[in-house]
Coordinates of N, CA and C and ligand atoms in Angstrom, one line a residue:
M1 N -11.2 -1.9 7.2 CA -10.3 -1.4 7.0 C -9.1 -0.5 6.0
R2 N -8.1 -0.1 6.3 CA -7.3 1.4 5.1 C -6.4 1.1 5.2
A3 N -5.6 1.3 3.8 CA -4.0 1.1 4.0 C -3.3 2.9 3.9
V4 N -2.4 2.8 4.7 CA -2.1 4.6 4.9 C -1.1 4.6 4.5
V5 N -0.1 5.0 2.8 CA 1.0 5.0 2.9 C 1.6 6.6 3.7
D6 N 2.7 6.0 4.4 CA 3.5 7.7 5.2 C 4.3 8.1 3.4
A7 N 4.0 9.2 3.8 CA 4.8 10.2 2.3 C 5.9 10.2 3.1
E8 N 6.2 10.4 4.7 CA 7.5 10.5 4.5 C 8.8 9.5 4.5
K9 N 8.3 9.0 4.2 CA 8.9 6.8 4.9 C 9.0 6.7 3.3
C10 N 8.0 7.0 2.2 CA 8.1 6.3 1.4 C 8.9 6.8 0.4
I11 N 10.0 5.7 -0.2 CA 10.6 6.6 -1.2 C 11.0 5.9 -2.6
G12 N 9.7 5.3 -3.1 CA 8.9 5.5 -4.3 C 9.9 3.9 -4.9
C13 N 9.3 3.2 -4.4 CA 10.0 1.5 -4.8 C 9.0 1.3 -6.0
G14 N 8.3 1.0 -5.9 CA 7.3 0.7 -6.5 C 6.9 -0.3 -5.9
L15 N 7.0 -1.3 -5.3 CA 6.9 -2.6 -4.5 C 5.0 -2.8 -4.3
C16 N 5.0 -1.9 -3.4 CA 3.1 -2.1 -3.2 C 2.5 -2.2 -4.5
V17 N 3.1 -1.2 -5.6 CA 1.8 -0.9 -6.7 C 1.5 -2.1 -7.7
Q18 N 3.3 -2.8 -7.4 CA 3.4 -4.1 -8.7 C 3.1 -4.9 -7.6
I19 N 2.4 -5.5 -6.3 CA 2.3 -6.3 -5.6 C 0.6 -6.1 -5.3
A20 N 0.2 -5.2 -5.4 CA -1.3 -4.8 -5.3 C -1.7 -3.3 -5.9
P21 N -1.8 -3.7 -7.6 CA -2.3 -2.6 -8.0 C -3.3 -1.9 -7.7
D22 N -4.1 -2.9 -7.9 CA -6.0 -2.5 -7.1 C -5.5 -1.1 -5.8
I23 N -4.7 -1.4 -5.6 CA -5.0 -0.9 -3.8 C -4.1 0.8 -4.0
Y24 N -3.0 0.0 -4.4 CA -1.5 1.3 -3.7 C -0.9 1.5 -5.8
Q25 N -0.9 3.3 -6.2 CA -1.2 4.1 -7.4 C 0.4 4.5 -7.1
M26 N 1.4 4.5 -7.9 CA 2.6 5.7 -7.6 C 1.1 7.3 -7.8
D27 N 1.8 8.0 -7.2 CA 0.9 9.4 -7.0 C 2.2 10.2 -7.4
G28 N 3.3 10.5 -8.4 CA 4.7 10.7 -8.7 C 5.7 10.2 -8.3
D29 N 6.1 10.9 -7.4 CA 7.4 9.8 -6.7 C 7.1 8.8 -5.3
I30 N 5.8 9.2 -4.8 CA 5.3 8.5 -4.2 C 3.7 7.8 -4.3
A31 N 4.2 6.5 -3.5 CA 2.7 5.7 -3.6 C 1.2 6.4 -2.3
V32 N 0.1 6.4 -2.8 CA -0.3 6.8 -2.2 C -1.7 5.4 -1.8
S33 N -2.7 5.1 -1.6 CA -4.0 3.9 -1.2 C -4.6 4.6 -2.2
I34 N -5.4 3.8 -3.5 CA -6.3 4.3 -3.8 C -7.7 4.2 -3.1
V35 N -8.2 2.5 -3.0 CA -8.9 2.2 -2.1 C -9.4 2.9 0.4
N36 N -11.1 3.4 -0.3 CA -11.3 3.8 1.0 C -11.6 3.0 2.4
N37 N -11.9 1.9 1.6 CA -12.5 0.3 2.6 C -12.0 -0.5 1.7
I38 N -11.3 -1.6 2.3 CA -9.6 -2.2 1.6 C -11.4 -3.9 2.1
S39 N -11.6 -4.1 1.1 CA -12.2 -5.7 1.4 C -12.0 -6.5 1.3
E40 N -12.4 -8.3 2.0 CA -12.1 -8.9 3.1 C -10.6 -9.4 2.1
K41 N -11.6 -9.9 0.6 CA -10.8 -10.2 -0.7 C -9.0 -9.3 -0.7
Q42 N -8.9 -7.4 -0.4 CA -8.3 -7.4 -1.2 C -6.9 -7.5 0.4
L43 N -7.0 -7.7 1.6 CA -6.7 -7.3 2.4 C -5.4 -8.3 2.0
E44 N -5.4 -9.6 2.2 CA -4.2 -10.2 1.9 C -2.9 -9.6 0.8
D45 N -3.7 -9.2 0.0 CA -2.7 -8.1 -1.1 C -1.8 -7.1 -0.2
A46 N -2.9 -6.0 0.1 CA -2.4 -4.9 1.2 C -1.8 -5.7 2.4
E47 N -2.1 -6.4 3.1 CA -1.1 -7.1 3.6 C 0.1 -7.1 3.4
N48 N 0.3 -7.8 2.3 CA 1.6 -8.0 2.4 C 2.4 -7.5 1.4
A49 N 1.6 -6.7 0.7 CA 2.3 -5.6 0.2 C 2.9 -4.0 1.4
A50 N 2.0 -4.5 2.1 CA 2.8 -3.1 3.8 C 3.9 -3.9 4.3
A51 N 3.8 -5.8 4.1 CA 5.1 -6.3 4.8 C 6.8 -6.2 3.8
Q52 N 6.2 -6.0 2.5 CA 7.6 -6.3 1.4 C 7.9 -4.5 1.2
C53 N 7.4 -3.9 2.2 CA 8.2 -2.6 1.4 C 9.5 -1.9 2.5
P54 N 10.3 -2.0 1.8 CA 11.8 -1.6 2.0 C 11.7 -0.9 3.3
V55 N 10.5 0.3 3.5 CA 11.0 1.4 4.4 C 9.7 0.9 5.6
E56 N 9.4 0.5 5.7 CA 7.9 -0.3 6.6 C 7.1 1.0 6.4
A57 N 6.7 2.0 5.0 CA 5.6 2.6 5.0 C 4.5 3.2 5.3
I58 N 3.8 1.5 5.1 CA 2.3 1.1 4.9 C 2.2 0.4 5.9
T59 N 0.2 0.7 6.4 CA 0.2 1.0 7.6 C -1.2 0.3 7.2
V60 N -1.0 -0.7 7.5 CA -3.3 -1.5 7.1 C -3.8 -1.2 8.9
A61 N -5.0 -0.9 8.8 CA -5.1 -1.3 10.1 C -6.5 -0.8 9.9
Ligands
F3S101 FE1 6.9 3.5 -1.0 FE2 7.1 1.2 0.3 FE3 5.7 1.3 -1.9 S1 8.5 2.4 -0.1 S2 6.3 2.4 -3.4 S3 5.4 2.9 0.1 S4 6.6 -0.6 -1.6

């Protein structure tokens, strides 16, 4: 499983970083996923952040 932040959509609100800092970090004005392989333990946080992103910029698949 991977989380991917769409750089075109992300408005840099930072919510995903607050929810799951071990998965998402800010890179300048946008968030990036810092994990190549999301563990089962991280999946809930990764999906929660994706669900709460105001512009639906995150895909977890
Ligand atoms: Fe960007 Fe959404 Fe995170 S706007 S900073 S991907 S919550």
